[in-house]
Coordinates of C-alpha atoms in Angstrom, one line a residue:
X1 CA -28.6 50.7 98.6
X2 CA -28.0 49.9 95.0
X3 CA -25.5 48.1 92.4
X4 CA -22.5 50.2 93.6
X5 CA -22.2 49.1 96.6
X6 CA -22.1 45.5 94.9
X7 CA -19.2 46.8 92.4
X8 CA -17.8 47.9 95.6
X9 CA -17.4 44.7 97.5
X10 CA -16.1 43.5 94.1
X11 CA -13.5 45.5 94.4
X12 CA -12.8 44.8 97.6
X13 CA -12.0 41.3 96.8
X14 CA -9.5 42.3 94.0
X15 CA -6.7 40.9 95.3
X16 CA -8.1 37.7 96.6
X17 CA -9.8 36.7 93.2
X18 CA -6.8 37.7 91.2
X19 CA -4.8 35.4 93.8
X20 CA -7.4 32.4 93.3
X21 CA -7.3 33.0 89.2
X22 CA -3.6 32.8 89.1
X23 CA -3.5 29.9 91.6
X24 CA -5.8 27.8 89.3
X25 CA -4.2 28.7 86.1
X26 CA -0.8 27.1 87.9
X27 CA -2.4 24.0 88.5
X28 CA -4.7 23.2 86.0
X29 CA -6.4 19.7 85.8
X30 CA -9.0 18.1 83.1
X31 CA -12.2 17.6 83.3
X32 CA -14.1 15.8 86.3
X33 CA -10.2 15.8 87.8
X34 CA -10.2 19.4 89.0
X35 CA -9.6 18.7 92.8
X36 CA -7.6 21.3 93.6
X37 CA -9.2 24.2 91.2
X38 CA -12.7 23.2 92.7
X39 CA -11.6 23.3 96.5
X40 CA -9.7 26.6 96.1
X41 CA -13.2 28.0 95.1
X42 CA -15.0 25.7 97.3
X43 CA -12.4 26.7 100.5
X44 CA -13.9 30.4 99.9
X45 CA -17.4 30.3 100.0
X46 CA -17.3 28.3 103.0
X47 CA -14.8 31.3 104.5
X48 CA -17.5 33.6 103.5
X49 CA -20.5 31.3 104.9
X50 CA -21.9 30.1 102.2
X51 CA -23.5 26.4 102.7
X52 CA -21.6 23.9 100.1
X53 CA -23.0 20.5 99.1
X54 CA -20.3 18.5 97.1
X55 CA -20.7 15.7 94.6
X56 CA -23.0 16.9 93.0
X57 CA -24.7 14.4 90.4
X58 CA -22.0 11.8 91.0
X59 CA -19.0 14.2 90.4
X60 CA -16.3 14.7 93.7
X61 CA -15.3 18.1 92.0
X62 CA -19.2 19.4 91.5
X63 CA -21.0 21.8 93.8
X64 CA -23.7 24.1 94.6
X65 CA -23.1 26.7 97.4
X66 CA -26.2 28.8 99.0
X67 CA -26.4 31.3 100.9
X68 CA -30.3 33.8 102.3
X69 CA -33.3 32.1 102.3
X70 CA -37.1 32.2 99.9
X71 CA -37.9 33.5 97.0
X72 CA -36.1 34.4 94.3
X73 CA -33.3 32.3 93.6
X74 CA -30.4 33.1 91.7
X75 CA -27.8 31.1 90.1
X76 CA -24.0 31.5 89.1
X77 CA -22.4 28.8 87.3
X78 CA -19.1 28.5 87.4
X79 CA -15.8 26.5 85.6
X80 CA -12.4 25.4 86.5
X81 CA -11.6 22.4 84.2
X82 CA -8.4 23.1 81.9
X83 CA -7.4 21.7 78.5
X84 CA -4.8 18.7 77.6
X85 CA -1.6 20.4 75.6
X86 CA -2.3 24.1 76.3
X87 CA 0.4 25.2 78.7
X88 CA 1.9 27.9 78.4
X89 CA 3.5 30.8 80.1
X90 CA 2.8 34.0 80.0
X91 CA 4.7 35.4 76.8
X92 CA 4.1 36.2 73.5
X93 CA 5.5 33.1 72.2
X94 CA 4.7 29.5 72.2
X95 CA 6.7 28.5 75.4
X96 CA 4.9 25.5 77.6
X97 CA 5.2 25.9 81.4
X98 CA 5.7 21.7 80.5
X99 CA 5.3 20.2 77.3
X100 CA 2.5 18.2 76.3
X101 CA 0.8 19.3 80.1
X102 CA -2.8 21.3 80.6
X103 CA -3.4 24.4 80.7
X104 CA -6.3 26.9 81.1
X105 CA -6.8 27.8 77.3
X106 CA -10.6 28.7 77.6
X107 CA -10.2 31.0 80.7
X108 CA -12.0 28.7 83.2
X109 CA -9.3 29.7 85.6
X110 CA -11.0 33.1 85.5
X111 CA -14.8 31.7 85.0
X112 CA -15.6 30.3 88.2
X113 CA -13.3 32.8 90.3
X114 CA -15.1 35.5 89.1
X115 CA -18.4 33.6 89.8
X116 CA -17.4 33.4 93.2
X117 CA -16.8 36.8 93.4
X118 CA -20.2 38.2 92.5
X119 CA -21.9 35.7 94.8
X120 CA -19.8 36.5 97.7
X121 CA -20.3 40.3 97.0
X122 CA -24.3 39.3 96.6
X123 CA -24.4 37.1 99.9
X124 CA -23.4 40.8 101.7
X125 CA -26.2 42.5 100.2
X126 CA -28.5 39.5 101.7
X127 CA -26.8 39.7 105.3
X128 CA -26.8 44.5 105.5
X129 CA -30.9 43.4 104.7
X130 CA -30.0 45.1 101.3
X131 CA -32.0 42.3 99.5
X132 CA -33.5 39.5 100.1
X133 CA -34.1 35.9 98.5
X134 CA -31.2 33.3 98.2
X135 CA -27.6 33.2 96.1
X136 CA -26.3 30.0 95.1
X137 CA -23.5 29.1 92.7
X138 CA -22.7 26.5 91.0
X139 CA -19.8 24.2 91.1
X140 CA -19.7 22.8 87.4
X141 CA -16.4 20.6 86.2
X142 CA -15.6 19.0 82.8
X143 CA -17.4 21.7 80.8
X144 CA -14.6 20.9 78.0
X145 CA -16.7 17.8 77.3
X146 CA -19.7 19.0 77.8
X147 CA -20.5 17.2 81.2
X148 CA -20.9 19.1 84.2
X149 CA -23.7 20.5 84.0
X150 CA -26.1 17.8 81.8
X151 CA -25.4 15.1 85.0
X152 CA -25.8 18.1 87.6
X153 CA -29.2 18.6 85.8
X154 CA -30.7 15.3 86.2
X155 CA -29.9 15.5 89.6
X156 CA -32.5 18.1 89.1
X157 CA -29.7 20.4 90.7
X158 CA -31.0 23.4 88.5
X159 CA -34.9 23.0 89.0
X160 CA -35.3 25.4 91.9
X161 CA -33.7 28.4 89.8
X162 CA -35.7 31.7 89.2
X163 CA -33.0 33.0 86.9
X164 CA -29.8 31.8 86.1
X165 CA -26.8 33.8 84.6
X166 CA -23.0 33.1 83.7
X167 CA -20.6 34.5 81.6
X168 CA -17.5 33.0 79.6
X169 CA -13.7 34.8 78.9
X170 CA -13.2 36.1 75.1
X171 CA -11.5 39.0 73.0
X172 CA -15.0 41.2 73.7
X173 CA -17.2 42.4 76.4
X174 CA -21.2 41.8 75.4
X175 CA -24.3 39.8 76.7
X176 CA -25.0 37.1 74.7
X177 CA -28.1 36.5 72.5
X178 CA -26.9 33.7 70.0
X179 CA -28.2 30.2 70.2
X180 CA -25.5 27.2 70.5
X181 CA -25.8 23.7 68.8
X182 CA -27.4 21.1 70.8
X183 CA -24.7 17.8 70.7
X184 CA -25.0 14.5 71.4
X185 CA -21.2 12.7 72.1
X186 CA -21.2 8.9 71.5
X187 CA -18.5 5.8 71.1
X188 CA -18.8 3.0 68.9
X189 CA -16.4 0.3 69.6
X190 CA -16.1 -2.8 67.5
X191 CA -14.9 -5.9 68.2
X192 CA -13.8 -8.4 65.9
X193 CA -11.4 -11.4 65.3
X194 CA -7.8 -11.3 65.3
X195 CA -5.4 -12.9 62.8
X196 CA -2.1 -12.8 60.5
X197 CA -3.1 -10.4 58.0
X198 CA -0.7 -12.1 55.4
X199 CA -1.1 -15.8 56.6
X200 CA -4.7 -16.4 57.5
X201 CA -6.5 -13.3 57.0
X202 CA -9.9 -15.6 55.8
X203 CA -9.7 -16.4 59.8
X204 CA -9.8 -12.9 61.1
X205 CA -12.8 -10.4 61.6
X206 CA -11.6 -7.1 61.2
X207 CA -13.3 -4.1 63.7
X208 CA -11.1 -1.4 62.0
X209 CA -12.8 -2.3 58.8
X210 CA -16.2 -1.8 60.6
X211 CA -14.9 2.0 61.4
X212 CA -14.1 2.6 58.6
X213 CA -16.8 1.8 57.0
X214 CA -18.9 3.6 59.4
X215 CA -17.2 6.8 58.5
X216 CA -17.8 6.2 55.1
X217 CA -21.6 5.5 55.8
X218 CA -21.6 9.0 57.7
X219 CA -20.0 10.4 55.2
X220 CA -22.6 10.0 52.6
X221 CA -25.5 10.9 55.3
X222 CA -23.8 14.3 55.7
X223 CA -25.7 15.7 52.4
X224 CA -29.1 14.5 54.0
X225 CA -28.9 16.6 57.1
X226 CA -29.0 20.4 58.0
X227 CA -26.9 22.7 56.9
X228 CA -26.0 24.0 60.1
X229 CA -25.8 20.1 61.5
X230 CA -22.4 19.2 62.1
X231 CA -20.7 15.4 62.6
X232 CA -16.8 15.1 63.7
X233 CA -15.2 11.7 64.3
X234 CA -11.7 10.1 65.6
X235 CA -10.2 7.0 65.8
X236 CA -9.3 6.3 69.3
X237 CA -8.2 3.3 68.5
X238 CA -7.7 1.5 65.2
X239 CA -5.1 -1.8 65.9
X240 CA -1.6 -2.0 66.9
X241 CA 0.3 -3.2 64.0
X242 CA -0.9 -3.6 60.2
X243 CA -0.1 -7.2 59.9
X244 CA -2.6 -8.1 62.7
X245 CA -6.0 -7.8 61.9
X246 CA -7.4 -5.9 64.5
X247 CA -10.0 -7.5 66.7
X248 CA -10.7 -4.4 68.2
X249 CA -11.6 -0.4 67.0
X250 CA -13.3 2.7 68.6
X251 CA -13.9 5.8 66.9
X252 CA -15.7 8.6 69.2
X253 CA -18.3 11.2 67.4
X254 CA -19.8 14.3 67.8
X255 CA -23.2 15.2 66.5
X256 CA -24.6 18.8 66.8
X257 CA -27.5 20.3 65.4
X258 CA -29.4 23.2 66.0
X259 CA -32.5 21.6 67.8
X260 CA -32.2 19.0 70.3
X261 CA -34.7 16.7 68.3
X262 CA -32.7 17.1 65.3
X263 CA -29.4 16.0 66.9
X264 CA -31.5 12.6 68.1
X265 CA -32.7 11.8 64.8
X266 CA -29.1 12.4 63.2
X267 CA -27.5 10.5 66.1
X268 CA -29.9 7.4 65.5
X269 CA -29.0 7.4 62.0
X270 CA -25.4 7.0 62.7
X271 CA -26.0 4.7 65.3
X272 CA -28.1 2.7 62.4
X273 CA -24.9 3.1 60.1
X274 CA -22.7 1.5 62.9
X275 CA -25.3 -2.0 63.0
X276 CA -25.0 -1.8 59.1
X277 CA -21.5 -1.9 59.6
X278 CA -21.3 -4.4 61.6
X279 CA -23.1 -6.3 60.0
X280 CA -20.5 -6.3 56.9
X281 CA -18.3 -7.4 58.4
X282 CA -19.4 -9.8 60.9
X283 CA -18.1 -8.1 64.2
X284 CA -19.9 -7.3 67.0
X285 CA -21.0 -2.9 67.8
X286 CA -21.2 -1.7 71.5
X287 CA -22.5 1.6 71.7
X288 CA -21.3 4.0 74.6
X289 CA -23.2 7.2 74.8
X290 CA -20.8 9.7 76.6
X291 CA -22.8 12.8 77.1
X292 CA -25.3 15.0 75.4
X293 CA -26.5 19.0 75.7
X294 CA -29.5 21.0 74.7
X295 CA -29.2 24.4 72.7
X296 CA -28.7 27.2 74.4
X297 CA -31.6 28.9 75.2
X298 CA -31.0 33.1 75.8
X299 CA -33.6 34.9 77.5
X300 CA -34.1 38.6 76.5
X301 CA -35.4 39.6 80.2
X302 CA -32.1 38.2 82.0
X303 CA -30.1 39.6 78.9
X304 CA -31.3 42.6 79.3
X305 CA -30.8 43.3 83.2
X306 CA -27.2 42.1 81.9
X307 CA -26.8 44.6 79.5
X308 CA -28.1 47.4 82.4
X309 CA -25.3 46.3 84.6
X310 CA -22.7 46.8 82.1
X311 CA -23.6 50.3 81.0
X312 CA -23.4 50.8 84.4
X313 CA -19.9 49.7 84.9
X314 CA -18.5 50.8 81.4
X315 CA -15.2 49.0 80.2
X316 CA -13.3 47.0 82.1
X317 CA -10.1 49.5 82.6
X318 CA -7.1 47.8 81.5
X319 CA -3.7 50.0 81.9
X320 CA -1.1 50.4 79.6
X321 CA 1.1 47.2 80.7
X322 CA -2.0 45.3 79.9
X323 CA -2.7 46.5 76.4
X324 CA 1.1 46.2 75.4
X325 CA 1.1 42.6 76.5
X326 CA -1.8 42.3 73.7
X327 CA -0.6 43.8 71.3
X328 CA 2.5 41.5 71.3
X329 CA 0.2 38.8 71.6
X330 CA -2.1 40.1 69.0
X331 CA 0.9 40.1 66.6
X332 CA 1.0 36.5 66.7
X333 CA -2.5 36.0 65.3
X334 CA -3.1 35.5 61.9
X335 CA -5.4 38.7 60.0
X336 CA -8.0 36.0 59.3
X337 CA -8.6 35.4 62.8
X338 CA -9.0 38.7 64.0
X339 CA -11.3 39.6 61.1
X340 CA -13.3 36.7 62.2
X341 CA -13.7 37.9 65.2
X342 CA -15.3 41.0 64.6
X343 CA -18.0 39.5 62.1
X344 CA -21.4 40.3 63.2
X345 CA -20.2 43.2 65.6
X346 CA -22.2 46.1 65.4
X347 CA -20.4 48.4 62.7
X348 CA -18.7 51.0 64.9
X349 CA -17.3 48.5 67.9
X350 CA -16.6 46.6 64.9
X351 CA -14.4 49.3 63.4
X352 CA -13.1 50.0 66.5
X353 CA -11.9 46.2 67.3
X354 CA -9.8 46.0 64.3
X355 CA -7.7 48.9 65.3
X356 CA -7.4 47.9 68.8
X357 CA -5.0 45.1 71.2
X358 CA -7.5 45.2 73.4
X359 CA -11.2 45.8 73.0
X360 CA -12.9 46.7 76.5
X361 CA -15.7 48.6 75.8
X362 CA -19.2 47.4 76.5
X363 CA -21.0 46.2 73.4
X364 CA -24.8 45.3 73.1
X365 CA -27.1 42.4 72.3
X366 CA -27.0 41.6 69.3
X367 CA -27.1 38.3 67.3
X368 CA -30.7 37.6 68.3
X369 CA -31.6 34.7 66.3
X370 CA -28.6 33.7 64.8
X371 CA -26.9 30.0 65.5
X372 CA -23.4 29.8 66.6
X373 CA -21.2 26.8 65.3
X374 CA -20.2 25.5 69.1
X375 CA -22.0 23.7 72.1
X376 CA -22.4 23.8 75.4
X377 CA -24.4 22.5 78.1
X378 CA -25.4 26.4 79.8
X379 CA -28.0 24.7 77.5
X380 CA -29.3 22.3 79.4
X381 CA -29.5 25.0 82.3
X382 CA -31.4 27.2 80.2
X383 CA -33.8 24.7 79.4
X384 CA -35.1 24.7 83.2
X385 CA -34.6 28.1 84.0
X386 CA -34.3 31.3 82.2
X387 CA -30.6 31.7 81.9
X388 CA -28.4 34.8 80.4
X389 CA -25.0 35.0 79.7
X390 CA -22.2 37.2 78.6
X391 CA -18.7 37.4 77.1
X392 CA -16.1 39.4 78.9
X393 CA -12.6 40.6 77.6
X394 CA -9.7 38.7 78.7
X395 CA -8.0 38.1 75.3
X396 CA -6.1 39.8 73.1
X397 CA -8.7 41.0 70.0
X398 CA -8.9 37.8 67.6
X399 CA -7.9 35.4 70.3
X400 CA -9.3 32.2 68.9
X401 CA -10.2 29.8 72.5
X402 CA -8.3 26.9 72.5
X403 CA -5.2 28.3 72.2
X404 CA -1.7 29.5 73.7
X405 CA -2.8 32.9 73.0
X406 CA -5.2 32.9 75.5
X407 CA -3.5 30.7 78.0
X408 CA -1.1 33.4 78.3
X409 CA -3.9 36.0 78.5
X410 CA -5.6 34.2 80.9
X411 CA -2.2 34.0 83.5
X412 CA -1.7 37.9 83.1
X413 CA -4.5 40.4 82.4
X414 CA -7.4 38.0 82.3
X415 CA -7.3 38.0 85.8
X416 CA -8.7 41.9 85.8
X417 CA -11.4 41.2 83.6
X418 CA -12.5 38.2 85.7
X419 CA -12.6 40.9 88.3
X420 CA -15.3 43.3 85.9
X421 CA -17.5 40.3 85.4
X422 CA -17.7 39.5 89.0
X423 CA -19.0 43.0 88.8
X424 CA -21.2 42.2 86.1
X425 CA -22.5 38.9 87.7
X426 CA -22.9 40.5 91.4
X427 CA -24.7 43.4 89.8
X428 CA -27.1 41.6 88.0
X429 CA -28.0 39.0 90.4
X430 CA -28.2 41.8 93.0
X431 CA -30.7 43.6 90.2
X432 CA -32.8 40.3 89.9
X433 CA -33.2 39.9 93.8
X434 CA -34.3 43.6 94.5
X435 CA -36.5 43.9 91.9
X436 CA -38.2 40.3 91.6
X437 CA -40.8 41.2 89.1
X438 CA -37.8 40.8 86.8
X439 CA -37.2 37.6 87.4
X440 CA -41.4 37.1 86.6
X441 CA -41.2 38.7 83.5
X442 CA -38.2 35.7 83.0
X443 CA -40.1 33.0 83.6
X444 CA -43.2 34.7 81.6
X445 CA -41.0 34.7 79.0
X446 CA -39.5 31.2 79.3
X447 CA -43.0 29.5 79.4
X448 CA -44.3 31.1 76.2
X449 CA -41.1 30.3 74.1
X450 CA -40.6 26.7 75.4
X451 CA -44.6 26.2 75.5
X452 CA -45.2 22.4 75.8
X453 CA -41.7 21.6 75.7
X454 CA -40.1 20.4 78.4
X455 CA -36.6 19.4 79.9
X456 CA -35.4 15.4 79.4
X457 CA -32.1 14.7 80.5
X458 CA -30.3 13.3 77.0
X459 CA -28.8 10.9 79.4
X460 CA -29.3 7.2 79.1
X461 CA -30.8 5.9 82.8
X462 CA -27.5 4.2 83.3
X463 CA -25.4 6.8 82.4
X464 CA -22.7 8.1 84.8
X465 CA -20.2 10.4 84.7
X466 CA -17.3 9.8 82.1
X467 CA -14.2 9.7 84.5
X468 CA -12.1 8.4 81.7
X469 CA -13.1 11.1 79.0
X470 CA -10.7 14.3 79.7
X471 CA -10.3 15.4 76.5
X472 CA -6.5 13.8 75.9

């Protein structure tokens, strides 16, 4: 037997993963709320006999579903979390499906289906004999706030893991070799006294001065940091009315850096900033530390058996209807974006990007050593494991994330290339179960580039799982 017959059972499952991507994408629900995204998924593997454990690390919408037995385990992660103000049907104009209401911007209606996909095509292999070793995927909510996965992992829900791999929906098709900012996301809520700001403001202790001044603090810090560090704040909440002096104030931070030691040091400055501030102005600081991530952490070996299954597939295959619907998409994009895009792309997919709607060709490693300017917590996973991931087309070519744009994608043509990296995902876990020395040569690669360093959970021992953070 071989990969085939795993691209195979892919394909026999078309029409039921297309049905699950579109059925999520209809309902989609923020982060740590994805009830009924998470039990479509959940509904399937247990159809296809997979064991599920839910609540995972203290989340009712996180899982992990197994399926063989021994040595080597393989991982899938998975996503289904949607973002606040992005709905949107499925044409080439800004038209919500309901204003202001969610929708599945980054393409997690796609991730996790297709996830589920590969395992279920994997978990066949296991029960012909074709392989053996166990399958599991993972169940991972709230990945918009970076959260899933960093409170699955101190449940130590990752620590059993030969290799893990997952992929995420974009305007290309390539394994992914690029390191991600670690982050650390924290509150700081003053509180204060309240008076008339005209008639006795002497009597009043003001916690929306204490922000402010906190910002400014950070703001003069920002020259004293790495260049490829990067600090965001809002105001959550800053008063009601300017002739009440507010008593209370919250603004919520993001602190990223490319080492996870680095983010620390920069988050206990600014946490130092917030006590200075407080000080000023005689109110009181609480400090609520939401969630944090590790950078990500590719590993060659697992990239590489990646990279085997795709030039064994080729492109995904979109028709005709597919790449028209792109191209009226694409004409909504600004030039900028799409150039952006293909910066850093080898010179002839590069070339060949800027001409097209829709890019679906295979595309190699590349960016090994280079930092990308986002987060997220694959890191952590990649920290305890070795962990490789990829980037599939489901977007128009320039398709920023976090936008209508790809909503719209992500309802229509998406859906077939969440049905490719199902492929990709089945093939390579399929790859890493029959050939387990690859999966050694992983983890012999993992312990000489980590060396002494080790996994800690950024978590505080008291934190739990930010129910009231869903991005809104």
């Amino acid at each position: 037997m071989s990969k085939d017959t795993v691209f195979q059972d892919v394909a026999e499952q078309r029409d039921r993963l297309t049905s699950m991507a579109r059925r999520i994408w209809e309902t989609p629900e923020l982060g740590l709320h994805e009830e009924e995204s998470s039990q479509v998924l959940i509904d399937r593997l247990e159809e296809a006999g997979f064991d599920v454990e839910v609540g995972v690390g203290g989340m009712p919408t996180a899982f992990v579903a197994s399926y063989g037995e021994g040595d080597p385990t393989i991982g899938i992660l998975g996503e289904y979390d949607a973002l606040p103000d992005l709905s949107q049907t499925t044409t080439a104009e800004r038209d919500p499906v309901e204003e202001g209401g969610p929708g599945h911007g980054c393409g997690h209606n796609l991730f996790g289906v297709a996830g589920v996909g590969g395992a279920i095509a994997v978990k066949c292999a296991i029960e012909r004999g074709d392989v053996e070793g166990t399958i599991e995927f993972f169940g991972c909510p709230a990945e918009e706030t970076l959260v899933g996965k960093v409170f699955m992992a101190r449940d130590g829900a990752f620590d059993h893991l030969d290799a893990a791999i997952t992929w995420h929906p974009a305007d290309h098709t390539t394994p992914t070799l690029k390191r991600s900012l670690a982050l650390d996301s924290m509150q700081f809520t003053f509180e204060g006294v309240s008076a008339h700001a005209a008639a006795s403001p002497e009597s009043g202790r003001s916690a929306l001065d204490a922000v402010e001044l906190l910002n400014a603090g950070v703001e003069y810090m920002r020259e004293h940091v790495p260049e490829e560090a990067r600090i965001h704040y809002v105001i959550t909440d800053g008063g009601e009315a300017p002739n009440v002096v507010p008593a209370e104030a919250t603004v919520w931070y993001y602190v990223r850096a490319p080492t996870r030691p680095e983010v620390e040091r920069i988050s206990d400055w600014v946490s130092d900033i917030a006590g200075a501030a407080a000080a000023m102005t005689r109110t009181e600081v609480d400090r609520r530390y939401v969630t944090g991530c590790y950078d990500y952490l590719p590993n060659r070996t697992v990239t590489d058996a990646i990279w085997e299954t795709m030039e064994e597939l080729g492109a995904v295959g979109y028709d005709e209807a597919d790449r028209s619907f792109a191209a009226d998409l694409r004409e909504t994009l600004d030039p900028e974006q799409i150039e952006a895009s293909v910066e850093g792309m080898p010179t002839d997919h590069a070339d060949a990007m800027r001409e097209a709607s829709l890019y679906d060709e295979p595309i190699p490693p590349h960016g090994e050593g280079e930092v990308g300017g986002g987060s997220t917590e694959v890191g952590d996973v990649s920290w305890i494991a070795p962990t490789g991931q990829f980037r599939g087309a489901t977007w128009a070519v320039g398709t920023p994330a976090h936008t209508w744009q790809a909503t719209a994608a992500n309802g229509d043509f998406g859906e077939e290339g969440a049905v490719y990296a199902a492929k990709v995902l089945g093939g390579t876990a399929y790859a890493l179960l029959d050939d387990p020395s690859i999966a050694e040569r992983a983890n012999e690669e993992f312990d000489e580039v980590t060396g002494d360093r080790s996994y800690e959970t950024p978590l505080p021992s008291d934190a739990e799982p930010p129910f009231d953070i869903t991005g809104e």
